[in-house]
Short mmCIF file of C-alpha atoms in Angstrom, two decimals:
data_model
loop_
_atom_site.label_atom_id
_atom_site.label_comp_id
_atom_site.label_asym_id
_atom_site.label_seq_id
_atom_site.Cartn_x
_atom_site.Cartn_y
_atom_site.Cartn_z
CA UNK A 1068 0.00 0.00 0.00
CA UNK A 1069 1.22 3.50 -1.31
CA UNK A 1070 1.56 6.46 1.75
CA UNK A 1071 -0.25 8.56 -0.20
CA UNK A 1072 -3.09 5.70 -0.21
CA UNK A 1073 -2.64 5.13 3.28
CA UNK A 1074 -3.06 8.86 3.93
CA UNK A 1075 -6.16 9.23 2.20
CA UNK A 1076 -7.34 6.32 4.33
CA UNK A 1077 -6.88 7.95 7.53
CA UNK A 1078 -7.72 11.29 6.41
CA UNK A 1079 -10.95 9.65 5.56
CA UNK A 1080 -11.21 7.91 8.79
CA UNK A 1081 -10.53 11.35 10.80
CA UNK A 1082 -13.69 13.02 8.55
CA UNK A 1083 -15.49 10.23 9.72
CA UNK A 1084 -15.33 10.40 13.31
CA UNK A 1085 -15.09 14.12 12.83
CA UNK A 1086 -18.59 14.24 11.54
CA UNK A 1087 -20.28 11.62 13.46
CA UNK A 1088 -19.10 13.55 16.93
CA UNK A 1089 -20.16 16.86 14.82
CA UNK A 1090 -23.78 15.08 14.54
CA UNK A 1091 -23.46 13.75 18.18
CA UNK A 1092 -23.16 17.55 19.26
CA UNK A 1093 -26.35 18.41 17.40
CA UNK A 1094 -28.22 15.99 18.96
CA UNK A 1095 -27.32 16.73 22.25
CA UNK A 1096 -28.75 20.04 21.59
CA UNK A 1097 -31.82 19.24 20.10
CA UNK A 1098 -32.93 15.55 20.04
CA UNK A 1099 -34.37 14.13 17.03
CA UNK A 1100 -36.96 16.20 15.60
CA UNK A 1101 -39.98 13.43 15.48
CA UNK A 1102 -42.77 16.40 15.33
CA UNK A 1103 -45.18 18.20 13.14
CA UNK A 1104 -44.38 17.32 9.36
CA UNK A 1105 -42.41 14.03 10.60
CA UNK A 1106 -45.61 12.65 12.59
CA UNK A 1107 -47.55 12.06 8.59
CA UNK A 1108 -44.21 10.18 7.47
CA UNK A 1109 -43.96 8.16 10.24
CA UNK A 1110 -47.54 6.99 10.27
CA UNK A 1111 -48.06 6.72 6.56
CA UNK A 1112 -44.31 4.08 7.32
CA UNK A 1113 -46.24 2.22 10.02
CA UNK A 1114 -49.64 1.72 7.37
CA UNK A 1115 -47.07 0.64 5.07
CA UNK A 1116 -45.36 -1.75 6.74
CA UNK A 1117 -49.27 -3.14 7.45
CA UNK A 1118 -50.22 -3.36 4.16
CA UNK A 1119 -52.05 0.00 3.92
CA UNK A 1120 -50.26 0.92 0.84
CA UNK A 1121 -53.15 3.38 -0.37
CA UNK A 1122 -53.01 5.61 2.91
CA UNK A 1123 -49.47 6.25 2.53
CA UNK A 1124 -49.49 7.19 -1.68
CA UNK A 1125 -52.75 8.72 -1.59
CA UNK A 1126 -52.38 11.17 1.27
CA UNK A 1127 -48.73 11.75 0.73
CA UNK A 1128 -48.02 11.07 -3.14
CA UNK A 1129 -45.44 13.48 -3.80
CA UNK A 1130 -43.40 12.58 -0.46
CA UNK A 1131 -43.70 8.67 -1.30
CA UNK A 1132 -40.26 8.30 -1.78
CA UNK A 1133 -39.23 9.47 1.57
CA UNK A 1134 -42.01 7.54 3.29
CA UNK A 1135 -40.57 4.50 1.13
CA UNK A 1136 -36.92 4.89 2.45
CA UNK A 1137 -37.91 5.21 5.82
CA UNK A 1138 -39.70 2.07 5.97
CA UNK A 1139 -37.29 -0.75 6.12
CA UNK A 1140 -35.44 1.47 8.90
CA UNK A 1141 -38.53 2.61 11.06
CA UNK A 1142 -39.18 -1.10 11.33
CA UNK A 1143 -35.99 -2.49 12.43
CA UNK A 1144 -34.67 0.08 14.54
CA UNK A 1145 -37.35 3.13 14.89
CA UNK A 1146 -35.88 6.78 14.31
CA UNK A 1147 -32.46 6.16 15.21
CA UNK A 1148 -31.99 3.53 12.47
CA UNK A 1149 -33.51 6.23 9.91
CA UNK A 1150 -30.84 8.86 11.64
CA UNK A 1151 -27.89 6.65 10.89
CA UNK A 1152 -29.04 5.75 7.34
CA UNK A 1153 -29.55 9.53 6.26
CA UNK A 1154 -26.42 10.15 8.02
CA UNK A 1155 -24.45 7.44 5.29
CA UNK A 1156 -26.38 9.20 3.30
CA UNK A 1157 -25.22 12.72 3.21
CA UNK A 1158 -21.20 10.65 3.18
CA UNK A 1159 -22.23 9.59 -0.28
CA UNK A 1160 -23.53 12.65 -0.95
CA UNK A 1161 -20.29 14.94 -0.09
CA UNK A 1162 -18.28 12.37 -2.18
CA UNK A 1163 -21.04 13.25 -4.97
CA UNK A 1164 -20.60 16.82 -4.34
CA UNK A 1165 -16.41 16.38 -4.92
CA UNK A 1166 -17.17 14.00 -7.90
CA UNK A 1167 -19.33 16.64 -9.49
CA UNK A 1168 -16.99 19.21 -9.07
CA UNK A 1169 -13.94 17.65 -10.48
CA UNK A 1170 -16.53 16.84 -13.45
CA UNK A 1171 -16.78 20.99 -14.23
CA UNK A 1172 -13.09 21.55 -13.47
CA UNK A 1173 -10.67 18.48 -14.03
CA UNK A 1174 -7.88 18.18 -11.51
CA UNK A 1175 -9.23 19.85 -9.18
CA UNK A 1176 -7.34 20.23 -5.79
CA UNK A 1177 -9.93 22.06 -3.64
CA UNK A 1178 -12.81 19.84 -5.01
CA UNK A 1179 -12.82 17.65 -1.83
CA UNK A 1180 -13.65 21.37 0.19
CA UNK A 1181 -17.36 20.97 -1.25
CA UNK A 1182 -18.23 18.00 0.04
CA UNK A 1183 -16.08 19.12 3.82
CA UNK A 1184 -18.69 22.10 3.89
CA UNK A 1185 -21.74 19.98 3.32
CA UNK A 1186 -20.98 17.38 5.67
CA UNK A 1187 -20.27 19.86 8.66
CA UNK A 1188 -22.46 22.41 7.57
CA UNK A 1189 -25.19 23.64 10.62
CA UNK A 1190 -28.09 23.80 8.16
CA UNK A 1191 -27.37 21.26 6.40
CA UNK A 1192 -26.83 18.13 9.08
CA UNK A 1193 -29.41 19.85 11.41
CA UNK A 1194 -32.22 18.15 9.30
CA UNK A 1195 -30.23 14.71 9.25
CA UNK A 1196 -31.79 14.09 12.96
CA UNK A 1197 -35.09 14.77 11.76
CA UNK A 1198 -37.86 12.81 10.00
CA UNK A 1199 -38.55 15.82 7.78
CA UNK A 1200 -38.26 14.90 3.88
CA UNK A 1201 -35.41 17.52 4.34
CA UNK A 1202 -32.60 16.23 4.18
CA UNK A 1203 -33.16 12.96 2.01
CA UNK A 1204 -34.08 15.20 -0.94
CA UNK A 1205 -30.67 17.46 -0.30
CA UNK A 1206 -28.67 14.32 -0.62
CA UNK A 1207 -30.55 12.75 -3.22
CA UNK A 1208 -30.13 15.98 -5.56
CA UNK A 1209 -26.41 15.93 -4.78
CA UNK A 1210 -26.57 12.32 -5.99
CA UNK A 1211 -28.70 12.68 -8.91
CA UNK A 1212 -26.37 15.91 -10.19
CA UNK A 1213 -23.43 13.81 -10.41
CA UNK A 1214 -25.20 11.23 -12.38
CA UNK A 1215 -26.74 13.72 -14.50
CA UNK A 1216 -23.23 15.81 -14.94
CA UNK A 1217 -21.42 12.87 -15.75
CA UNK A 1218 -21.14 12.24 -19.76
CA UNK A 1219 -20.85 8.88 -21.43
CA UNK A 1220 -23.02 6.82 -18.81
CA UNK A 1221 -22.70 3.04 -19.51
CA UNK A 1222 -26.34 1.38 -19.41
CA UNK A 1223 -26.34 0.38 -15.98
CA UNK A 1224 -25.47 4.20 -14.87
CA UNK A 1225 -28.16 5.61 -17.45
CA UNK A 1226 -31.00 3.25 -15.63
CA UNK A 1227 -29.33 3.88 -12.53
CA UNK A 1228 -29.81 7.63 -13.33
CA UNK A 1229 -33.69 7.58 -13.98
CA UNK A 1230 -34.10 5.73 -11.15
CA UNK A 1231 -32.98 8.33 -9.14
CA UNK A 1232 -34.74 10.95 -10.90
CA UNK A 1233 -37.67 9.18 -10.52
CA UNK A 1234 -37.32 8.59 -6.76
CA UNK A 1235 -36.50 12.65 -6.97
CA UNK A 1236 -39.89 13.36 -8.76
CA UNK A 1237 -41.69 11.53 -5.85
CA UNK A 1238 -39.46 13.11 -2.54
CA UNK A 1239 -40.72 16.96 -2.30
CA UNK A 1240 -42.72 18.79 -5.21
CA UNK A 1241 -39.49 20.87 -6.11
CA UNK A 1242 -38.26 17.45 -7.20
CA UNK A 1243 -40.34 18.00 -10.39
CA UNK A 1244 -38.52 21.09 -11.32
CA UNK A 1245 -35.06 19.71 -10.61
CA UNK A 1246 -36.15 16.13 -12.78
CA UNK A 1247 -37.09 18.35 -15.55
CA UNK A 1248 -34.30 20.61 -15.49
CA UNK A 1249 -31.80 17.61 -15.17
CA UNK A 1250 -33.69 15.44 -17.99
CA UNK A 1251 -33.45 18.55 -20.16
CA UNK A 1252 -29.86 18.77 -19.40
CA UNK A 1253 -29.14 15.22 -20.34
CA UNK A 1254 -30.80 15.85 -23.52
CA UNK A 1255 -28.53 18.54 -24.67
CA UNK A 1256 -25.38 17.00 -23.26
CA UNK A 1257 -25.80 13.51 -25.08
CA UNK A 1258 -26.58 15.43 -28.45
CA UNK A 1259 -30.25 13.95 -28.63
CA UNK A 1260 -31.36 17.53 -28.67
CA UNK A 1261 -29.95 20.81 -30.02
CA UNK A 1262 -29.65 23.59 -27.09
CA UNK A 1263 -32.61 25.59 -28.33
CA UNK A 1264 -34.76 22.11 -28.82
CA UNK A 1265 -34.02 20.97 -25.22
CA UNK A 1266 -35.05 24.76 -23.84
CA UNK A 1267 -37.80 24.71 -25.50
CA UNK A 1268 -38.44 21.59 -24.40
CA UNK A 1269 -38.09 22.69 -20.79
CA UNK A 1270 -39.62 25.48 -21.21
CA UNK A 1271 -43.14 23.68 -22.58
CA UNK A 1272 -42.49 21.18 -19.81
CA UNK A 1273 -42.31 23.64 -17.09
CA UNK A 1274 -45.27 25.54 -18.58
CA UNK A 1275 -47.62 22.09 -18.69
CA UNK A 1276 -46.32 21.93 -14.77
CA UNK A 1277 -47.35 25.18 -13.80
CA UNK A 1278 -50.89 25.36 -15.29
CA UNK A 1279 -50.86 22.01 -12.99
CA UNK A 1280 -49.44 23.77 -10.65
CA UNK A 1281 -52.14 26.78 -10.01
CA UNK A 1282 -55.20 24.27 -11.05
CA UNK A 1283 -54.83 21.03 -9.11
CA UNK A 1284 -57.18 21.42 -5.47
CA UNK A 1285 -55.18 21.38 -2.38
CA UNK A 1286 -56.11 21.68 1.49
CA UNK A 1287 -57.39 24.88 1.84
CA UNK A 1288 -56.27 25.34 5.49
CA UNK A 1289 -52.65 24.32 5.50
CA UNK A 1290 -51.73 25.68 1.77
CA UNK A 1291 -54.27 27.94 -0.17
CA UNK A 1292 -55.33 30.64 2.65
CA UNK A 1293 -51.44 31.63 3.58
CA UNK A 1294 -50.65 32.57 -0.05
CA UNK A 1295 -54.79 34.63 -0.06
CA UNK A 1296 -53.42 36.11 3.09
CA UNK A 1297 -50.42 37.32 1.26
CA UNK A 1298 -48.30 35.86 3.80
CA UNK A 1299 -44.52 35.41 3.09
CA UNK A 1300 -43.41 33.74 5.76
CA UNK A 1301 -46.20 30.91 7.10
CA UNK A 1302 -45.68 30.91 10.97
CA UNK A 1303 -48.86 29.74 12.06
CA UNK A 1304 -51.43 26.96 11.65
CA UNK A 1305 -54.32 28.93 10.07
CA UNK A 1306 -55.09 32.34 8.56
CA UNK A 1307 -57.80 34.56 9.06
CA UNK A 1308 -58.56 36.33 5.51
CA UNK A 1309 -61.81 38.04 4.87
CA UNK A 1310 -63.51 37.79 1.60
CA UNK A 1311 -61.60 34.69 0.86
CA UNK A 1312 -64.60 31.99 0.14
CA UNK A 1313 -62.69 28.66 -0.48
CA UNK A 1314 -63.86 25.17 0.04
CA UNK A 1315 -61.97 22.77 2.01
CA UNK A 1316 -59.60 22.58 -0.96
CA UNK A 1317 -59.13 25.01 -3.15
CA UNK A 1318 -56.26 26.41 -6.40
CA UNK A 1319 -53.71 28.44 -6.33
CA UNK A 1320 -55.25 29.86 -9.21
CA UNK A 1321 -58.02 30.75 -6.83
CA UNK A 1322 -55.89 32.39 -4.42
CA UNK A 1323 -54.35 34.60 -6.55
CA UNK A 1324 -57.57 35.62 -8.59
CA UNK A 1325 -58.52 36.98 -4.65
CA UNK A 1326 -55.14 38.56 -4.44
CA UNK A 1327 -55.24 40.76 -7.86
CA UNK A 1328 -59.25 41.56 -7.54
CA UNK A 1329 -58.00 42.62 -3.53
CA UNK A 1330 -54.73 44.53 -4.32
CA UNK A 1331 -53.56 44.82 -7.90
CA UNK A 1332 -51.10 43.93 -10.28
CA UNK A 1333 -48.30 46.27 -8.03
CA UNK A 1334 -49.01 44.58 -4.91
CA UNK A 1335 -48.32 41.15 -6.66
CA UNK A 1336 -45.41 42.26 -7.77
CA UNK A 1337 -43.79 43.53 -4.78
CA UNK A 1338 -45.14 39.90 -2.84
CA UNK A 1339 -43.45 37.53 -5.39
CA UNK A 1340 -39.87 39.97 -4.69
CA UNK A 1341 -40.12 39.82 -1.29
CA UNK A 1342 -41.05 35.88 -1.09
CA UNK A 1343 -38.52 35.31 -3.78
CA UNK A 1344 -35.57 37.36 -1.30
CA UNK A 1345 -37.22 35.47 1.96
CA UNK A 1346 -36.15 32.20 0.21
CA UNK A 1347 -32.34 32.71 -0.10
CA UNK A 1348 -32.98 33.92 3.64
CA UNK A 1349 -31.51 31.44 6.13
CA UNK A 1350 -31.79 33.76 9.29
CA UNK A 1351 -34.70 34.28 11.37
CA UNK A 1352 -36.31 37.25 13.39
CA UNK A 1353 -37.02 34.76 16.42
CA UNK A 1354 -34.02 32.78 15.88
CA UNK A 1355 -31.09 33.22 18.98
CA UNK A 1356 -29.05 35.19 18.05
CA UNK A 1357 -26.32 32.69 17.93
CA UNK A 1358 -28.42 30.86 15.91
CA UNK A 1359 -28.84 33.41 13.47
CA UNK A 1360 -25.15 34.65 13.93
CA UNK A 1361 -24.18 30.95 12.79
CA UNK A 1362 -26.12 31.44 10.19
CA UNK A 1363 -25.48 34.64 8.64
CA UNK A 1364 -21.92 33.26 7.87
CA UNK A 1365 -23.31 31.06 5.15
CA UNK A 1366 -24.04 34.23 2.95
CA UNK A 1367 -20.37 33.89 2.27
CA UNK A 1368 -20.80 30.86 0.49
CA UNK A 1369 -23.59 33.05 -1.69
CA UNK A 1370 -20.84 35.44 -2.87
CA UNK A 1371 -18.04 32.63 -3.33
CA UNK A 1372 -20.86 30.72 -5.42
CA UNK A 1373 -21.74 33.85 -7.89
CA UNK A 1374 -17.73 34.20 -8.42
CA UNK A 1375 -17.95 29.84 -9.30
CA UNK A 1376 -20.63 30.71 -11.70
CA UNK A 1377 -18.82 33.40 -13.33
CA UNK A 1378 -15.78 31.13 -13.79
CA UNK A 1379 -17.22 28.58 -15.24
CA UNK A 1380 -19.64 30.76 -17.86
CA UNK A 1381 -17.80 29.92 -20.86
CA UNK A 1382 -19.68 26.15 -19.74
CA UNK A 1383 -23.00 27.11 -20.85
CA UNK A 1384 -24.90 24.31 -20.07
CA UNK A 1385 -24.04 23.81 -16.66
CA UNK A 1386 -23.70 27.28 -15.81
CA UNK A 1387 -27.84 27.27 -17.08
CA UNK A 1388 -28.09 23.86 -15.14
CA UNK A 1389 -27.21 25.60 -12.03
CA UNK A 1390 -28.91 28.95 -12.64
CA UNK A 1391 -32.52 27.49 -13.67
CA UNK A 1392 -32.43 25.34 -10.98
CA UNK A 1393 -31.69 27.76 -8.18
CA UNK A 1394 -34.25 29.83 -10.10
CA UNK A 1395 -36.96 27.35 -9.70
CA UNK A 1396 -36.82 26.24 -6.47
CA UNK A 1397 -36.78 30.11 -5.46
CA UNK A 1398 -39.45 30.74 -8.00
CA UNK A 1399 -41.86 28.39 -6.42
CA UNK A 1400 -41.41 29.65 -3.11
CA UNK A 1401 -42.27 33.05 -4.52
CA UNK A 1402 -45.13 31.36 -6.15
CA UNK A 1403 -46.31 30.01 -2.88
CA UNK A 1404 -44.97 30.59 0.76
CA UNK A 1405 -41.99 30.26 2.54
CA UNK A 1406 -41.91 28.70 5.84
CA UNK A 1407 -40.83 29.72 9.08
CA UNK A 1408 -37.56 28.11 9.10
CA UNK A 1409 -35.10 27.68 6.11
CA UNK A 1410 -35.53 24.21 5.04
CA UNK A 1411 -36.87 25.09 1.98
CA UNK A 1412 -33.67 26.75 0.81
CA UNK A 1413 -31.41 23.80 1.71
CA UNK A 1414 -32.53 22.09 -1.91
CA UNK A 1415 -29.60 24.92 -3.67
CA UNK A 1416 -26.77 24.17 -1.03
CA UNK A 1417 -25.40 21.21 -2.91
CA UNK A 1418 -25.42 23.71 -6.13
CA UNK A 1419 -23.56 26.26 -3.74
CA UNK A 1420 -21.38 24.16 -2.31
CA UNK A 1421 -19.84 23.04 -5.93
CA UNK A 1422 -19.62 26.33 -6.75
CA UNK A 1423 -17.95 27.44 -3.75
CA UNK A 1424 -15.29 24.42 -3.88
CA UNK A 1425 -14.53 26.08 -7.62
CA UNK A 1426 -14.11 29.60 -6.33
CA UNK A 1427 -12.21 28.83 -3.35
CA UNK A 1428 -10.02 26.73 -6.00
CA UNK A 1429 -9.12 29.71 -8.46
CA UNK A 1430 -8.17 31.83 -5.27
CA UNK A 1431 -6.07 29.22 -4.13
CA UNK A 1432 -4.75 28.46 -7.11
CA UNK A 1433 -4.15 32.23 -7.75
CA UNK A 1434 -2.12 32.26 -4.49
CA UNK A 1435 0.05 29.45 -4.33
CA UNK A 1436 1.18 30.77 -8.13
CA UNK A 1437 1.95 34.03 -6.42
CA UNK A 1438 3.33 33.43 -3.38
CA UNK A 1439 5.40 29.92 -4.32
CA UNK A 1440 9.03 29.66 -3.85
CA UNK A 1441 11.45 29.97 -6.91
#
């Protein structure tokens, strides 16, 4: 065995420990977060596992996925056994982060920094000790981006590929703007479409998904009277809004007819900015402010990521990759509500993070070529 193998290996062992005692020190602060959303995916696993299999896709179609992967663990070893499997998770998914960015920049030497941020990032491993859908759909899109980055897939990896976009469609909602965005991609990049077929393609695509979008009847309660309220931020279980006649479930579309005939074109304007801003928003008003001081230090990784998209621009295709999705996730946030923590915006963190690890590599780089000896 080569040192430099034998290196790695420990190195690799250290990051381990590092971020298993780094988990260990979130838990000891706040538990395992079994509450409010978690209670539906946790019962919809227990009807599963007797048989009810129409409970757990009819109520919860779009998080089936999640309720899915849970399963098998909620029945051998209850929430700690789901813990430790999303925790292996988000391993493979840092090593997907690195992978992906040594796919955009060959050779190179900060690409391992990526996947180091999103393994002991606070916001990040913070939802890995929950039963929120959270952090499964973080890792899978850092998964599913490699996969969909890499060029030349043999069969197995092609299959292996729409498998995981499939199981991305069916995690969280946004996972149908990502799978579309990604399958779009793929269609470019392996010359079955030219650049201005596959964005139009998109583009059709995520039309046919919005009129879906605003038209398909959801609870009124929990979804439809926040967004008639105009709220940005949803921070509590029901909303009081006058005028507002809908059923038990009601459209989007309905919502934001109220909205216009209520306040006008300006006022709608002004509420999709200000959602659309809330969403790239990690702090909080009623966080501690060590919480939110924590937090504010990830803006950093905002700036770093705008110089990684500017350095890789002459890369079209990715650099559009990584802009329309950002842009969609924020857009349907802006569309909708955001919520009264950030979890929502974790879904463009594995997209910042690669970005980041190519920034921080240029500087480096930049440096080292400076500063070096003679």
């Amino acid at each position: 065995m080569s040192s430099n193998t034998q290196t790695k290996r420990i190195a690799y062992i250290f990051i381990g420990i590092a971020y298993g005692f780094f988990l260990y020190l979130i838990y000891r602060n706040s538990g395992i977060i079994t509450g409010n959303e978690a209670e539906k995916y946790i019962l919809a696993s227990q009807k599963l596992v007797n048989g009810d299999i129409a409970y757990s896709f009819h109520h919860h179609f779009f998080y089936s996925s999640y309720i899915v992967f849970i399963t098998p663990f909620m029945a051998v070893g209850g929430t700690i056994a789901v813990v430790i499997a999303q925790a292996l998770l988000n391993i493979i998914a840092a090593i997907c982060i690195n992978k992906s960015t040594d796919l955009i920049i060959p050779n190179n030497k900060m690409s391992f920094i990526g996947g180091l941020i999103f393994l002991f990032s606070y916001p990040v491993q913070y939802w890995t000790l929950t039963l929120f859908s959270d952090n499964f759909f973080v890792t899978l899109i850092c998964i599913t981006l490699y996969y969909t980055l890499k060029k030349n897939k043999t069969n197995p990896q092609l299959l292996f590929w729409i498998f995981l976009l499939t199981v991305q469609l069916f995690t969280r909602p946004p996972g149908i703007f990502l799978t579309i965005a990604f399958f779009c991609y793929y269609l470019y990049e392996s010359k079955i479409m030219k650049g201005s077929k596959a964005l139009l393609t998109a583009l059709i695509l995520l039309l046919i998904l919005f009129v879906v979008l605003f038209n398909v009847p959801v609870e009124n309660k929990g979804y439809i009277k926040p967004i008639a309220a105009g709220s940005i931020i949803v921070d509590k279980p029901d909303y009081n809004v006058p005028g507002f006649t809908g059923n038990e479930k009601s459209t989007l579309n309905e919502a934001y007819v109220f909205l216009f005939q209520q306040h006008g074109v300006p006022y709608f304007i002004s509420l999709y900015a200000k959602k659309f801003v809330s969403f790239f928003t990690l702090t909080r008003s009623y966080y501690s402010s060590i919480n939110n001081g924590v937090l504010t230090l990830y803006y950093c990784f905002y700036v770093l990521a705008l110089a990684g998209l500017v350095l890789i621009r002459r890369q079209k295709a990715i650099s559009i990759l990584f802009l329309s999705s950002i842009f969609l996730l924020a857009n349907l946030t802006a569309l909708t509500y955001n919520e009264w923590h950030y979890r929502f915006t974790l879904a463009i963190f594995p997209f910042i993070f690669i970005l980041t690890a190519i920034a921080l590599n240029s500087v480096l780089t930049a440096l080292w070529r400076k500063f070096k000896p003679n």
